[in-house]
Structures are given as C-alpha cells and as structure tokens.
Coordinates of C-alpha atoms (C1' of nucleotides) in Angstrom, one line a residue:
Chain A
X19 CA 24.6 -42.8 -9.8
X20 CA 24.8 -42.0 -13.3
X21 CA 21.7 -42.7 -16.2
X22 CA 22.8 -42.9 -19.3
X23 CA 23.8 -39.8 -20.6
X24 CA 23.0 -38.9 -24.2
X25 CA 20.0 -41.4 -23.6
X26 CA 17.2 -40.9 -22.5
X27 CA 14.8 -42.9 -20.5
X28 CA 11.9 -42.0 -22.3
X29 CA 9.4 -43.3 -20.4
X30 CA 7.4 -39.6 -20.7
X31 CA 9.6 -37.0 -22.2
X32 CA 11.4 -35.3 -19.5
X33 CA 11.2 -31.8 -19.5
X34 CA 8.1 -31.3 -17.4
X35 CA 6.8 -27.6 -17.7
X36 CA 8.2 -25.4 -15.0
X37 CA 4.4 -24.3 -13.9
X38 CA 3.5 -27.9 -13.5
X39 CA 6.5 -28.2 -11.5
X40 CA 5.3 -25.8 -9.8
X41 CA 2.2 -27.3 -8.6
X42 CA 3.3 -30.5 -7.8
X43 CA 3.5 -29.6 -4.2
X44 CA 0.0 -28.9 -4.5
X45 CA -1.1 -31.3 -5.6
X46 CA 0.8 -33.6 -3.5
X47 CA -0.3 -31.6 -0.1
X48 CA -4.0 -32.7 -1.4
X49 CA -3.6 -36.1 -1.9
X50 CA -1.5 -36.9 1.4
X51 CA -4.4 -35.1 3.3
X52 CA -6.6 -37.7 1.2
X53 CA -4.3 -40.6 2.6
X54 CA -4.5 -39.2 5.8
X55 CA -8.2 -39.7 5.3
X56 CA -7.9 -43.3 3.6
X57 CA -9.8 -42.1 0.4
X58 CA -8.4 -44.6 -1.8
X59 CA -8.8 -43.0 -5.1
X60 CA -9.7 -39.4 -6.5
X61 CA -11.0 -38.4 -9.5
X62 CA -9.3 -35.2 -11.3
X63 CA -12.3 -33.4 -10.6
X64 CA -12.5 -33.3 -6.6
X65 CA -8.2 -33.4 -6.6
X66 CA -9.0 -30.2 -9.1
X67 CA -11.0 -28.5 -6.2
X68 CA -8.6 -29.9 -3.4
X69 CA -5.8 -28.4 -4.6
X70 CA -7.5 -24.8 -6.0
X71 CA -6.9 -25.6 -9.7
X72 CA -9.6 -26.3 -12.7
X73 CA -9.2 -30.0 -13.1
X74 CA -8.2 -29.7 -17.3
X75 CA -4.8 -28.4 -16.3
X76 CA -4.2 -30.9 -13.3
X77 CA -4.9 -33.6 -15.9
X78 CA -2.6 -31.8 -18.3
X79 CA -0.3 -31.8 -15.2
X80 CA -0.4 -35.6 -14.7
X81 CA 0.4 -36.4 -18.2
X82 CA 3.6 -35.4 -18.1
X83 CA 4.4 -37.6 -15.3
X84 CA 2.8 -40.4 -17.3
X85 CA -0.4 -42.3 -17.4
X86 CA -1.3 -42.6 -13.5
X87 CA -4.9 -43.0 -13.7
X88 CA -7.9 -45.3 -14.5
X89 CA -10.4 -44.2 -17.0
X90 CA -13.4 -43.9 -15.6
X91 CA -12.4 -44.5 -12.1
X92 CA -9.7 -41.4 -11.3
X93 CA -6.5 -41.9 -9.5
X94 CA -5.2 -44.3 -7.0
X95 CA -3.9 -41.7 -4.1
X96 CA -0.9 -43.7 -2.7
X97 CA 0.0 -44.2 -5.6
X98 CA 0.1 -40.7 -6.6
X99 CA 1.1 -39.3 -3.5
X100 CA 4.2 -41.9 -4.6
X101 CA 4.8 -41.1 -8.1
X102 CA 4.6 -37.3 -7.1
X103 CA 7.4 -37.5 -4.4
X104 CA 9.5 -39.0 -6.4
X105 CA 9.4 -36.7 -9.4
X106 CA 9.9 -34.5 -6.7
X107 CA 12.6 -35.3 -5.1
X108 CA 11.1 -36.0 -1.6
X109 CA 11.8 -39.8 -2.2
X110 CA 15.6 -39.0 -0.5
X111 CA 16.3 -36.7 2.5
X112 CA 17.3 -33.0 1.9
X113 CA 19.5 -31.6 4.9
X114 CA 18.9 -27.4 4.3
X115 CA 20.9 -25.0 6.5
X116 CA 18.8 -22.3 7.7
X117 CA 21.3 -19.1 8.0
X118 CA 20.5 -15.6 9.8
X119 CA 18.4 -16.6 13.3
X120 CA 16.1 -13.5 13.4
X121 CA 12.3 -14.1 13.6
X122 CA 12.0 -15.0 10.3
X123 CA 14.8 -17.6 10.6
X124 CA 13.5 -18.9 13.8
X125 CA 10.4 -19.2 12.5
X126 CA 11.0 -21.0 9.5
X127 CA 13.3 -23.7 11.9
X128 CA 10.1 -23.9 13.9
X129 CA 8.3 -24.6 10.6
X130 CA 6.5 -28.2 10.9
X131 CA 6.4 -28.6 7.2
X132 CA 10.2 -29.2 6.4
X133 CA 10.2 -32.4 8.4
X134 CA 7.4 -34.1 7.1
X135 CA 8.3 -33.4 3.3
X136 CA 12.0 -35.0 2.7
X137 CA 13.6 -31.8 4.4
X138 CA 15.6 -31.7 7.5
X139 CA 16.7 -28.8 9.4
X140 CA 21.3 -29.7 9.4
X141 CA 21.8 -26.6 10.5
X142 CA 21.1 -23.2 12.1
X143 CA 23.8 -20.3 11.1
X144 CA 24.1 -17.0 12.4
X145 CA 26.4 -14.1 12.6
X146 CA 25.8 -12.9 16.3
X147 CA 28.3 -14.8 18.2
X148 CA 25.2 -14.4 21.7
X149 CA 23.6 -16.5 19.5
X150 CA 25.9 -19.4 19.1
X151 CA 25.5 -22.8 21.0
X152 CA 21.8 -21.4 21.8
X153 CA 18.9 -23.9 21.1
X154 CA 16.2 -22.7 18.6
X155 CA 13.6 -25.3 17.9
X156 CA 16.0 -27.5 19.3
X157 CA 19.2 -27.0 17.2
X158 CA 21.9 -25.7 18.6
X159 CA 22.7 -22.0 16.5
X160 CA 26.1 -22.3 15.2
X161 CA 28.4 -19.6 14.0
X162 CA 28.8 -17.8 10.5
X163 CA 32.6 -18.8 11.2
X164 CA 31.7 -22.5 10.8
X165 CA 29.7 -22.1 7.6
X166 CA 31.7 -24.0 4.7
X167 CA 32.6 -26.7 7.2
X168 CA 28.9 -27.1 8.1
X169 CA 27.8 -27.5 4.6
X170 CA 30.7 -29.9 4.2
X171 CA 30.1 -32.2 6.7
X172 CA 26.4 -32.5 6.4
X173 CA 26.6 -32.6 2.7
X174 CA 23.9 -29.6 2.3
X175 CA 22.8 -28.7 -0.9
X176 CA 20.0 -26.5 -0.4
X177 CA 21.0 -23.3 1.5
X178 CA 18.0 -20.5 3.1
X179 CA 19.2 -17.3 3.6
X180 CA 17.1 -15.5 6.4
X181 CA 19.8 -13.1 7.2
X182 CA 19.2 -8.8 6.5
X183 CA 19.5 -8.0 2.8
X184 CA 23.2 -6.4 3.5
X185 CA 24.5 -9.6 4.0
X186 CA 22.5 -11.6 1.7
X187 CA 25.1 -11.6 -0.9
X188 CA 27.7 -12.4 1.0
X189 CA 25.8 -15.2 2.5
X190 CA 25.4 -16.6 -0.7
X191 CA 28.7 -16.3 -2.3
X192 CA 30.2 -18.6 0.9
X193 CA 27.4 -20.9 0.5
X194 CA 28.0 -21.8 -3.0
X195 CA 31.2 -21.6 -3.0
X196 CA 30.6 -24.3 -0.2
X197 CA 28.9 -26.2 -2.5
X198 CA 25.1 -24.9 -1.9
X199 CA 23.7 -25.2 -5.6
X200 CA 19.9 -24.4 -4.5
X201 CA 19.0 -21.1 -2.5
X202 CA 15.7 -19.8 -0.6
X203 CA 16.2 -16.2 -0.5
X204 CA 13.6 -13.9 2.2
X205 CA 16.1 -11.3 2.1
X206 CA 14.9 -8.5 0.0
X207 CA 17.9 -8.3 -2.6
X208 CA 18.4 -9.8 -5.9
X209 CA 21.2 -12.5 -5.2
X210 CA 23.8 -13.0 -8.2
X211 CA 25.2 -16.7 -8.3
X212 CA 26.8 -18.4 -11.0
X213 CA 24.9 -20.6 -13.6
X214 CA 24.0 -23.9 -12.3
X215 CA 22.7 -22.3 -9.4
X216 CA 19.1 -22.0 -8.5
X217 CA 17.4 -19.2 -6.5
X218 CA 13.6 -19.2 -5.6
X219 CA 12.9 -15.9 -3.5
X220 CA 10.2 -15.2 -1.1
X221 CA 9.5 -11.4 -0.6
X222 CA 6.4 -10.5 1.4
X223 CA 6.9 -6.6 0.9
X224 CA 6.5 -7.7 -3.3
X225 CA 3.6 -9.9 -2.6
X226 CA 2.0 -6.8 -0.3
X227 CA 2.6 -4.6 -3.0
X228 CA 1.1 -6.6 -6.0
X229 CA -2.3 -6.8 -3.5
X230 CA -2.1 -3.0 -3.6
X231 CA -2.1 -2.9 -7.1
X232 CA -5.6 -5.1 -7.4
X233 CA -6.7 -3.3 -4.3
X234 CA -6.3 -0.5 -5.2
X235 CA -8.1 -1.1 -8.7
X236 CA -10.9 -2.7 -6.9
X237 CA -11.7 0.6 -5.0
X238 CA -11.5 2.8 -8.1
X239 CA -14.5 1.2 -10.1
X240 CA -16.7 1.6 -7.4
X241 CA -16.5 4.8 -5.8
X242 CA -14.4 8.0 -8.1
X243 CA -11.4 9.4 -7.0
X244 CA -12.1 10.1 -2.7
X245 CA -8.9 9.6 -1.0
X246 CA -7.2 12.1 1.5
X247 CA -9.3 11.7 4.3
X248 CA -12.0 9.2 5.1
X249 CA -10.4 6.4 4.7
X250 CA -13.3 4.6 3.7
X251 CA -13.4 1.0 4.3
X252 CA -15.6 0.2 1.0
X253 CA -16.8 -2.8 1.6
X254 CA -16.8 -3.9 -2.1
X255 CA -19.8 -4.7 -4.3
X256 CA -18.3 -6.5 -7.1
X257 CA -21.1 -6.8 -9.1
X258 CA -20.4 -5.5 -12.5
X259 CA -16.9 -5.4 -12.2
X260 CA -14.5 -4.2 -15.1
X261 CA -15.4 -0.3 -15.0
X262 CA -14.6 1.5 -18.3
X263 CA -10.9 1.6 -16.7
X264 CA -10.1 3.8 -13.8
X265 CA -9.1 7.0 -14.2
X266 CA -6.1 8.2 -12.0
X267 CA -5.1 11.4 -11.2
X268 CA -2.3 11.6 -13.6
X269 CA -0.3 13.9 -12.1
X270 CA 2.7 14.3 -13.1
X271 CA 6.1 16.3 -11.7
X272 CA 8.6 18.1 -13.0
Chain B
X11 CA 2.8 5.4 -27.0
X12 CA 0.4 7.7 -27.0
X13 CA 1.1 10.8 -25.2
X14 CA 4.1 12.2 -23.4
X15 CA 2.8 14.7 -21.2
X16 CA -0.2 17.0 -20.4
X17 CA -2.5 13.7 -21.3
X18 CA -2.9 10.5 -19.5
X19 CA -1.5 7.8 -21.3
X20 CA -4.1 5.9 -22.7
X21 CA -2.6 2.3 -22.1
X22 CA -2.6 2.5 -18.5
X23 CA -5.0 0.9 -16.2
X24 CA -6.6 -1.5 -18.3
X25 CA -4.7 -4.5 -18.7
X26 CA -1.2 -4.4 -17.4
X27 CA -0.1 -8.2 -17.5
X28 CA 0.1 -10.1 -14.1
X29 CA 3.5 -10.6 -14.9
X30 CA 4.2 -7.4 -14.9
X31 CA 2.8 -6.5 -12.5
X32 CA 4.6 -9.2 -10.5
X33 CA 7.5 -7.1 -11.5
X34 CA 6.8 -3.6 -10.6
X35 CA 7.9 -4.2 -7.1
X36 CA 11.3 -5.6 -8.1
X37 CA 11.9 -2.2 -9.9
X38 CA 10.7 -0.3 -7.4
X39 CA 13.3 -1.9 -5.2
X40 CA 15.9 -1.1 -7.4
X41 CA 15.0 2.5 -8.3
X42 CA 14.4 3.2 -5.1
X43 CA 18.4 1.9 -4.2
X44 CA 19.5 4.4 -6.8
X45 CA 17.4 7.1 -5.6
X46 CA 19.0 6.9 -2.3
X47 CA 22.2 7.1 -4.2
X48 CA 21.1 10.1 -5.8
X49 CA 21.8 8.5 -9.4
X50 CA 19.5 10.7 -11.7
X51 CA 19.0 8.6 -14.5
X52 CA 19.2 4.7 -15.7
X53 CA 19.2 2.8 -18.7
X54 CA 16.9 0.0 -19.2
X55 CA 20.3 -2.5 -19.2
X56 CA 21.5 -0.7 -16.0
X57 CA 17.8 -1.0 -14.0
X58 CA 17.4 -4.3 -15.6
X59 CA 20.4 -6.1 -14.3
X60 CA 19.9 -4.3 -11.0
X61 CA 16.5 -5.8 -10.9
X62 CA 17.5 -9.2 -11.8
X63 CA 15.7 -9.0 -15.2
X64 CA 16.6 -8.8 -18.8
X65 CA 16.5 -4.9 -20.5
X66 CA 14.2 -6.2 -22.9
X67 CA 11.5 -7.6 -20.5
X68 CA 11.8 -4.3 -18.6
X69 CA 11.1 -2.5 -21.4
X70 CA 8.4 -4.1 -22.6
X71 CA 6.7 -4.0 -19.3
X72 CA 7.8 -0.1 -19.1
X73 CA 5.8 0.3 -22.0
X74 CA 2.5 -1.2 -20.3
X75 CA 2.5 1.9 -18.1
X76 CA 3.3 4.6 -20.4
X77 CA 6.1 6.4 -22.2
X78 CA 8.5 7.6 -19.4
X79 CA 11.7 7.1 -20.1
X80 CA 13.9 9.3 -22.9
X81 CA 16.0 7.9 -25.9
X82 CA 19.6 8.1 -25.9
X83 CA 19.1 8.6 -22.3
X84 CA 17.3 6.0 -20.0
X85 CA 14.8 6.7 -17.3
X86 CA 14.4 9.3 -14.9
X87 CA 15.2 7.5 -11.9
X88 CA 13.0 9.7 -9.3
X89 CA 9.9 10.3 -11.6
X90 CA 9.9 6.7 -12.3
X91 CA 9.7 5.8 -9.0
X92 CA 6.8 8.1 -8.4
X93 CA 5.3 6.7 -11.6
X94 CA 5.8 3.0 -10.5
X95 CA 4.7 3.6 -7.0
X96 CA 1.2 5.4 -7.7
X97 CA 0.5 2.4 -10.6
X98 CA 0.8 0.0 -7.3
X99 CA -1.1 2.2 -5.0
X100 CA 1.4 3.1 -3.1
X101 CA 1.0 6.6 -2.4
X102 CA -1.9 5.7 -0.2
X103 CA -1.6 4.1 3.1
X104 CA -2.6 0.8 3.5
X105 CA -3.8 -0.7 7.2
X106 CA -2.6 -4.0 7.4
X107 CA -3.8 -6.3 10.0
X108 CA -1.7 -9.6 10.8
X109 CA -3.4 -12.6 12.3
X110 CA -1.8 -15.1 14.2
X111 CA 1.7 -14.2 16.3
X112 CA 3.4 -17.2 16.0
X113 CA 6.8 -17.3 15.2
X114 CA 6.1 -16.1 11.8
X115 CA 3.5 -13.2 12.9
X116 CA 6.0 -11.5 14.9
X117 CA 8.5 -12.0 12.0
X118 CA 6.1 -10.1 9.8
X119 CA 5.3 -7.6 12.6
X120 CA 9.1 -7.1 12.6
X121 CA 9.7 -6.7 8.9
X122 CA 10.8 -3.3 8.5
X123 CA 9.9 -3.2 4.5
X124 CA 6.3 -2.2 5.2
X125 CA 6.6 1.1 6.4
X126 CA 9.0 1.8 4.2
X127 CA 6.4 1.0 1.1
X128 CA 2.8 2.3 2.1
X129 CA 1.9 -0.3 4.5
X130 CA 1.4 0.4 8.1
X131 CA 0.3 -2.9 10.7
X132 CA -2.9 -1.5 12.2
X133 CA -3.1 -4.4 14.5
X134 CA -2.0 -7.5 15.2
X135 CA -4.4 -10.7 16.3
X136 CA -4.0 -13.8 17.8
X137 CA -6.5 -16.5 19.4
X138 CA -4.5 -17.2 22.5
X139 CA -5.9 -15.0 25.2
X140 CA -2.1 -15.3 26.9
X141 CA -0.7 -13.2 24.1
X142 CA -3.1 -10.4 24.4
X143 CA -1.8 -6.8 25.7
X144 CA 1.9 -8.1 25.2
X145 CA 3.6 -6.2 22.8
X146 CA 5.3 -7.6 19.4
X147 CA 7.3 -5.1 17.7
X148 CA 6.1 -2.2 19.8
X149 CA 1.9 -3.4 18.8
X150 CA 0.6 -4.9 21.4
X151 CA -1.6 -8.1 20.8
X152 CA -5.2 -8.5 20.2
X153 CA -7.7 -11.4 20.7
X154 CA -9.6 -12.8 17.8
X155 CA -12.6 -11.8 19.4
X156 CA -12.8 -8.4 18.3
X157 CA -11.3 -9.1 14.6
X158 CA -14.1 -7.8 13.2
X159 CA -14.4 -4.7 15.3
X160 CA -10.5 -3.9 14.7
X161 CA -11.1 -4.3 10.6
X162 CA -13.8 -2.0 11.0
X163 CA -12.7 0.7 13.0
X164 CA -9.6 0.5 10.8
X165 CA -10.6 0.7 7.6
X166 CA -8.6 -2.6 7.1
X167 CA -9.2 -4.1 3.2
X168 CA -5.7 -6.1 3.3
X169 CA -5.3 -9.0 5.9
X170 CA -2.1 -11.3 6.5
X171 CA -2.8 -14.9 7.4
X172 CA 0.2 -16.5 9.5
X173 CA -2.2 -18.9 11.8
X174 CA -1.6 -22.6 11.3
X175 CA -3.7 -24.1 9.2
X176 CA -6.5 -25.9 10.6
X177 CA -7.0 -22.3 11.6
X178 CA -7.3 -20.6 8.2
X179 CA -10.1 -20.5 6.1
X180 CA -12.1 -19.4 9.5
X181 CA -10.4 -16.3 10.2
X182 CA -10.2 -15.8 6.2
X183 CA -14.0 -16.3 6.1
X184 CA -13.9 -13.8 9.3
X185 CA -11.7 -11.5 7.8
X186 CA -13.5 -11.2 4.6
X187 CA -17.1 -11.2 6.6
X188 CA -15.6 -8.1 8.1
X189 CA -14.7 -6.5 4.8
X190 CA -11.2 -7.3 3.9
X191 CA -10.9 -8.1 0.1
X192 CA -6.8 -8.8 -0.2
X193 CA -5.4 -11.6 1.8
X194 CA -1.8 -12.9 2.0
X195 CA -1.8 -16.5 3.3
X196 CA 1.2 -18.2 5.0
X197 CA -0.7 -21.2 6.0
X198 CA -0.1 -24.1 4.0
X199 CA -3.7 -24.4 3.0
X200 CA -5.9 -23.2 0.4
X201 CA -8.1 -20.8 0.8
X202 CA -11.9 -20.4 -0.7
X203 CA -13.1 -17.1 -1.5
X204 CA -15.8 -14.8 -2.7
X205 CA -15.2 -13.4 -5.8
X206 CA -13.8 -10.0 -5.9
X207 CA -11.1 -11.4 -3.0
X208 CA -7.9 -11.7 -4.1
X209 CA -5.6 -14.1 -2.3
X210 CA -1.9 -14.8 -2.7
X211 CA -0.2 -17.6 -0.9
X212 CA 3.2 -17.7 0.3
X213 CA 4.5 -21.6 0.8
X214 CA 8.0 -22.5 2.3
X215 CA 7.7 -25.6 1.7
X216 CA 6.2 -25.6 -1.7
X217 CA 9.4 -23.6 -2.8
X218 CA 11.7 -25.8 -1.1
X219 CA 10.2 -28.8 -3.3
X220 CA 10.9 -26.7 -6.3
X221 CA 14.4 -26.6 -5.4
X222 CA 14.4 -30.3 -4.4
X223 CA 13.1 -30.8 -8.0
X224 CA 15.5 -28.9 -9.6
X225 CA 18.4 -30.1 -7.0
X226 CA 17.6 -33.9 -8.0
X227 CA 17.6 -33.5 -11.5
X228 CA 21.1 -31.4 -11.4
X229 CA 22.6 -34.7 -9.3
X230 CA 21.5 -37.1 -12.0
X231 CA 23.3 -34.6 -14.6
X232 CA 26.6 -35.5 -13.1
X233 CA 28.5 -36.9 -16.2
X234 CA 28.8 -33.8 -18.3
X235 CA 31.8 -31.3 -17.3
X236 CA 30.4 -28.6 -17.7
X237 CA 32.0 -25.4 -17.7
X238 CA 35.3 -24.9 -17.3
X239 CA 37.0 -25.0 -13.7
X240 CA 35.6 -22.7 -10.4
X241 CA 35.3 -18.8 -10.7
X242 CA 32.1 -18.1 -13.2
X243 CA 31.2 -14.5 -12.5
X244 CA 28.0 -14.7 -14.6
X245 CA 26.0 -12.2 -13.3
X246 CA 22.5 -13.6 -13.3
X247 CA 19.5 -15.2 -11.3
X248 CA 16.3 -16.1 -11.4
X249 CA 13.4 -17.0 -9.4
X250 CA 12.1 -20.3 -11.1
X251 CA 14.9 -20.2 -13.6
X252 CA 15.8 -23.3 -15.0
X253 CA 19.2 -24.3 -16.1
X254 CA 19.7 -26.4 -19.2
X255 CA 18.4 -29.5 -18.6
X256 CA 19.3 -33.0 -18.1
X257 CA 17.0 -36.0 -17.2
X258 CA 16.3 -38.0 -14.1
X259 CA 16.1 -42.1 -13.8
X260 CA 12.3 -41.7 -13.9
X261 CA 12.2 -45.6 -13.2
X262 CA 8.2 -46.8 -13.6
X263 CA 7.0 -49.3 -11.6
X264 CA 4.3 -51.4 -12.7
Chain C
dG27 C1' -21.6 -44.0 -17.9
dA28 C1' -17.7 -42.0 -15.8
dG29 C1' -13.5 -40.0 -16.1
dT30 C1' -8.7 -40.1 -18.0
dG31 C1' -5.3 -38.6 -21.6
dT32 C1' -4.2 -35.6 -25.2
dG33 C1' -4.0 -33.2 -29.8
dA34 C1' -5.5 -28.9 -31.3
dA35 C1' -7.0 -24.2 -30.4
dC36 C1' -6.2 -20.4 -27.8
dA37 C1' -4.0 -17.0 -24.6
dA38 C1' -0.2 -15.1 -22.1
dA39 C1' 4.5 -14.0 -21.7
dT40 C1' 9.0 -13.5 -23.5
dT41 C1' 12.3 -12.4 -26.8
dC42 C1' 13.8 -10.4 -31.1
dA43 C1' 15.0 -6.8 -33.9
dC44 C1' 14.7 -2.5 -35.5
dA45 C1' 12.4 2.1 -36.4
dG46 C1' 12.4 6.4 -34.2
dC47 C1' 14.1 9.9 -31.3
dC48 C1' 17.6 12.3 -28.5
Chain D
dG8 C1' 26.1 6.7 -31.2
dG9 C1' 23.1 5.4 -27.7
dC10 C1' 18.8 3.9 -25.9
dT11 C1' 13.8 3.7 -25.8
dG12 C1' 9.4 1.8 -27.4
dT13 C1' 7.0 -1.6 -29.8
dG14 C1' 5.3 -4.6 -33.6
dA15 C1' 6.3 -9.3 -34.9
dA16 C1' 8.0 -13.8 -34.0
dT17 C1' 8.5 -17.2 -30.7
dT18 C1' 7.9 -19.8 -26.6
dT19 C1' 5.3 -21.2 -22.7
dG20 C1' 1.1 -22.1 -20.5
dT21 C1' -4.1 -22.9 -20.4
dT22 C1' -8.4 -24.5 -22.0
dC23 C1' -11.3 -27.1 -25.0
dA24 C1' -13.4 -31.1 -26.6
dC25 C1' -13.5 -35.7 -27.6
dA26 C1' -11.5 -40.4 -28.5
dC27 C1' -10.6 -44.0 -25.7
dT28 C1' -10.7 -47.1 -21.7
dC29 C1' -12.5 -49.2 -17.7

DNA sequence: GAGTGTGAACAAATTCACAGCC
DNA sequence: GGCTGTGAATTTGTTCACACTC
C-alpha cells in the first residue's frame, strides 16, 4: 500500500507537531464522550474545556489536520471523532503483545481502554513457566519461549514490556528483532533499539518524583525551613504564591 | 555560575525548566546505578548516554542547578546524587496514599521503586467494603469512608488516583478537600482542580495512540530502503522521539 | 453575531560551539 | 588534552488577535 513516494499528498502539510500529536487522544476521548452523548457539534471553546486545554492551541491543533470546522458554528463531532482516528491510526486494528504478567501486566490486559480504541490484546508473554497456559483477563499466558513466533503469527507491531527492569533489555532486543518497531516501556530502564524504532515509556517512580519537586516548592514559600519532625500536613494557602525563591539548606558534603 | 562552594548558588530554585525537571529523575536513576557500582566520577557523555539523553542537554540542565561538576573531569557521581535528590525533595519522606485497588492499585502498591526514592504508601483505599482489612503488598485495605481521616492523620499532601473513571474527580475533589495538593491520575479522565494542585496524568492508552500514530505513518514509508541490511547497533531512544519522516495517504473526504 | 483558521509575536526548549578551567 | 559551563543560534511550541466565513 504504497503513496507516492517523493510526492506528497498535500492536502495539509504533513508533519503534524509532535505535541499536537500528542493530544490527539485527548481530544478524541472528549468528543467520543460527546457522541456518546449525541451532541452533534462542539465549538472549540467547550472541546477546549473537555479536554483540559485553552481552546487557541486546540484550534491550532485542528489546523494541521485541515479545515474541519464551520465558522461560526464549531465542529461536527462524528466527524471529528472520524478524521481524528484516522490521523491516528485507530481507523485499522493494532494487535499489541503484553509481555511480563506481574500486576502491572495483568492489570494493563485487564485495561478496558485497549479494546475500544483500535487495540487488541494478541498476546500475553511471560517468563514464569506456572504461568503459562493460565487465563488472565481471559488470554491464555504464553511462554517467553514462544515470543518471536507469537509476534510472527499475529503480525504484532506494537510490543509492551511489563516485565522487571533486568529483563527489559532483553525483552526488547527479541521483540524487535521479531519485528516489534513500536515499544511501551513501564520497566524502569532506558531501552536501547535501533533507529526506526520507537519507545514511549511510562515511569510512575519519575512522575512521583517530579510531584515532589513542586511539592516540595509549594511547602517552602509558606512556612521556612521546619522539617525533621512534625510532619506538618500544611494545608496550602496559595495565595500570593511565587515567594522571593526558597531558600534551601544548601548543605553541602565533602 | 556563580559560586562553587561555601555560597548557595544563586540560580537555583527559581526557575528550573519543566523540562528539566522532567529529567532529574532519569539522572537520578542513572547515577544512582553507578553509585551502586561504586564508579566515582562521570562525564556528561558517559551520564548522558546512560540516561538516554544527549551530553549537551544534560549539561545545560546541570547548569540550572548549579556548578557541580569539575573540568577535565566530569561529575562526582555520589555528591550529584545528593545534589539532584534534595533539588527533588527527596531527602524528605513523602506519605503516599493510593486510591482504588484494582488491578492497577495493587500494581502500584507492589512497585518496589517508591521506597527506594522517598516515598512510603501510608495507606491504601478502596470503595468496596469486600476489600477492606485484606492485605495488598503487606498494607492492608481501607474503605473510602475514612479518606479524609487517613490524609489527615497522615500528613498525606501526594495522592495516587487508580479508580476507574466515573470515580475520579470525586475522590480527587475528596482528596484535595482533605488537603492533598499533588495527585497522580491513572484514570483516563481529566481532572479539575484548585489552583495550587498540581496533577499529572498517566494514560496507557493515550501512549499507545502515539505509537499507533507513529506505527501507521512508518507502514506507509515502505518504499525507501533504508539502511543497509539487519544489525544497527545505534545506541539511542527516546520517549516521543520521532524518526525522519515520511507521509501518510491523508485521503479527505468531502 | 459567533466562532473558526491562521499569520505573526512570543516563549520555551534544544542544540551549537567555544571560552575557561583542570 | 579533556570536559564542563554557558551565551548565542536555532527549533519547537504557545498565545494573540483579527480577517474571514457562516
């Protein structure tokens, strides 16, 4: 299925901006939930508030996708909701193999979301062989063994590791060299794959850790420098905000 | 800049980029790996390409936080970690309370990379009277009802949201009522806040549409060989990294 | 009048390239 | 010679404000 290469189609300039592409699922989570609803249109404005952006950028957004709207009207949410899926990708069905079982694995095979947005569960992969031929969320768990002929046969592209960060790597070599070209990554490592290859990575320790950062600034422009004991729950004010700038201890070793 | 030693550097606290910020935790990771390898010092190339980043991004984000590293040498691996860790608030305890023990709850209650980095689960919530008193990673279960007690007697300010999602933005409002101020949100919903809340969302599927994005615009690439034939070691990844580019059909109907 | 679509202004983040220090 | 630290240049992303269409 080829496009002219060398040629574009020009319809809108390809090369949508990697943060718009980024909220495209947002945006498209907001209008099904208005389908679901049978609003027939939306202006930029309420989608804007839906989706927890300022409504100049989502209409920045939508003009790289191309004109979708009516002027003084807003935008027609099927059709949207349409346009959107396909730019996505979500037009075709995705088969993703889910690999290391644990909690987090079986939790994300439990996930309801996949299903309903072009993505279907192929496979469950893990290394414990007690695992193997055991139903979770109603796949059968198949062994690491089995791996590249799994990928093979289902013709899975997208690959989610879920397994501990020691065998992350390894994980991912066998899946790409299986043919996965797209990888979720929840273990905690940095993953090294050949260009062509895309990693997204999910890291809730990070994520913790960059809400301790503003937390911790929060709760040293209100009250000075009391930690050790208390504890103090300081239920913010947040009135003036931005003190002068913190001072930390500034201690510093050796 | 500024100062060296014996004075605070001037730059710090006000203003480090989000960005960087976002960062911190991935070198963190990394120096912390070394550290347990006893490696005393690292360049910025060494750090950077253990941290998935380029040496000069590192750098320049280095240089947010103050002068701590030594030319001709490269960083001092242990003093940066101290150095990194108190700029995150990490040397302080954080109470963490998780609500909703799904399948996903009890993954997070299971994750072992919050001890490890200044985060302790204070208590874990869940509405389903069923689930309270059993234990999920040795914490045994609360009910909803006494949220607000828990936060309080805790000194709870960070709050992890794994609940479906109709369920959400009640215990968030509940949560915040109570005197949380950070919230990490695994529902699939947004979330409305106060100001002076912070909120960061993590969203399977939202990522796996990314990938689905970049997947289907790879596929309708297929014309141009590429590199040469299998075995490319490059050493490189990339959350949201982008490969070259190429162009999808991008059909319009009228 | 209402609300989109977009150039132009602005801001943030990244990369370059090299001076300065060990 | 090696490596950091950082201004300057560049790229990417956001916001403004208004012409234009329905």
């Amino acid at each position: 299925m080829a496009t002219g290469r060398t040629h574009r189609p020009a319809t809108r300039s390809r090369g949508i901006p990697e943060a718009t592409v980024a909220r495209l699922p947002l945006y498209l989570r907001a209008l099904t939930a208005l389908s679901e609803r049978s609003v027939p249109t939306v202006s930029s404005e309420e989608l804007a508030a839906a989706a927890g952006v300022n409504s100049a950028k989502l209409r920045k957004d939508f003009s790289y996708l191309g004109s979708y709207g009516t002027r003084g009207v807003g935008y027609d949410v099927e059709y949207l909701v349409y346009q959107i899926s396909r730019e996505l990708g979500l037009t075709q069905d995705w088969p993703v193999v889910i690999v290391g079982i644990g909690n987090l694995g079986a939790a994300l095979a439990n996930y309801g979301g996949f299903a309903s947005r072009g993505f279907r569960v192929a496979a469950l992969i893990d290394a414990d062989p007690a695992m193997a031929g055991k139903p979770v969320a109603g796949i059968p768990v198949q062994h690491t063994d089995d791996l590249e002929k799994i990928i093979e046969d289902n013709g899975v592209s997208i690959g989610v590791i879920a397994t501990p960060a020691g065998a992350a790597q390894q994980v991912c070599d066998r899946l790409v060299a299986a043919g996965v070209t797209s990888i979720l990554n929840f273990a905690p490592t940095v993953l090294n794959v050949p260009d062509g290859v895309d990693v997204r990575k999910v890291d809730l320790s990070i994520e913790l850790q960059i809400l301790a950062f503003h937390e911790q600034r929060k709760a040293g422009e209100e009250a000075a420098a009391t930690e050790g004991t208390g504890a103090v729950p300081a239920v913010r004010d947040e009135s003036g905000d931005k003190g002068p700038d913190g001072d930390v201890p500034a201690v510093m070793p050796a």
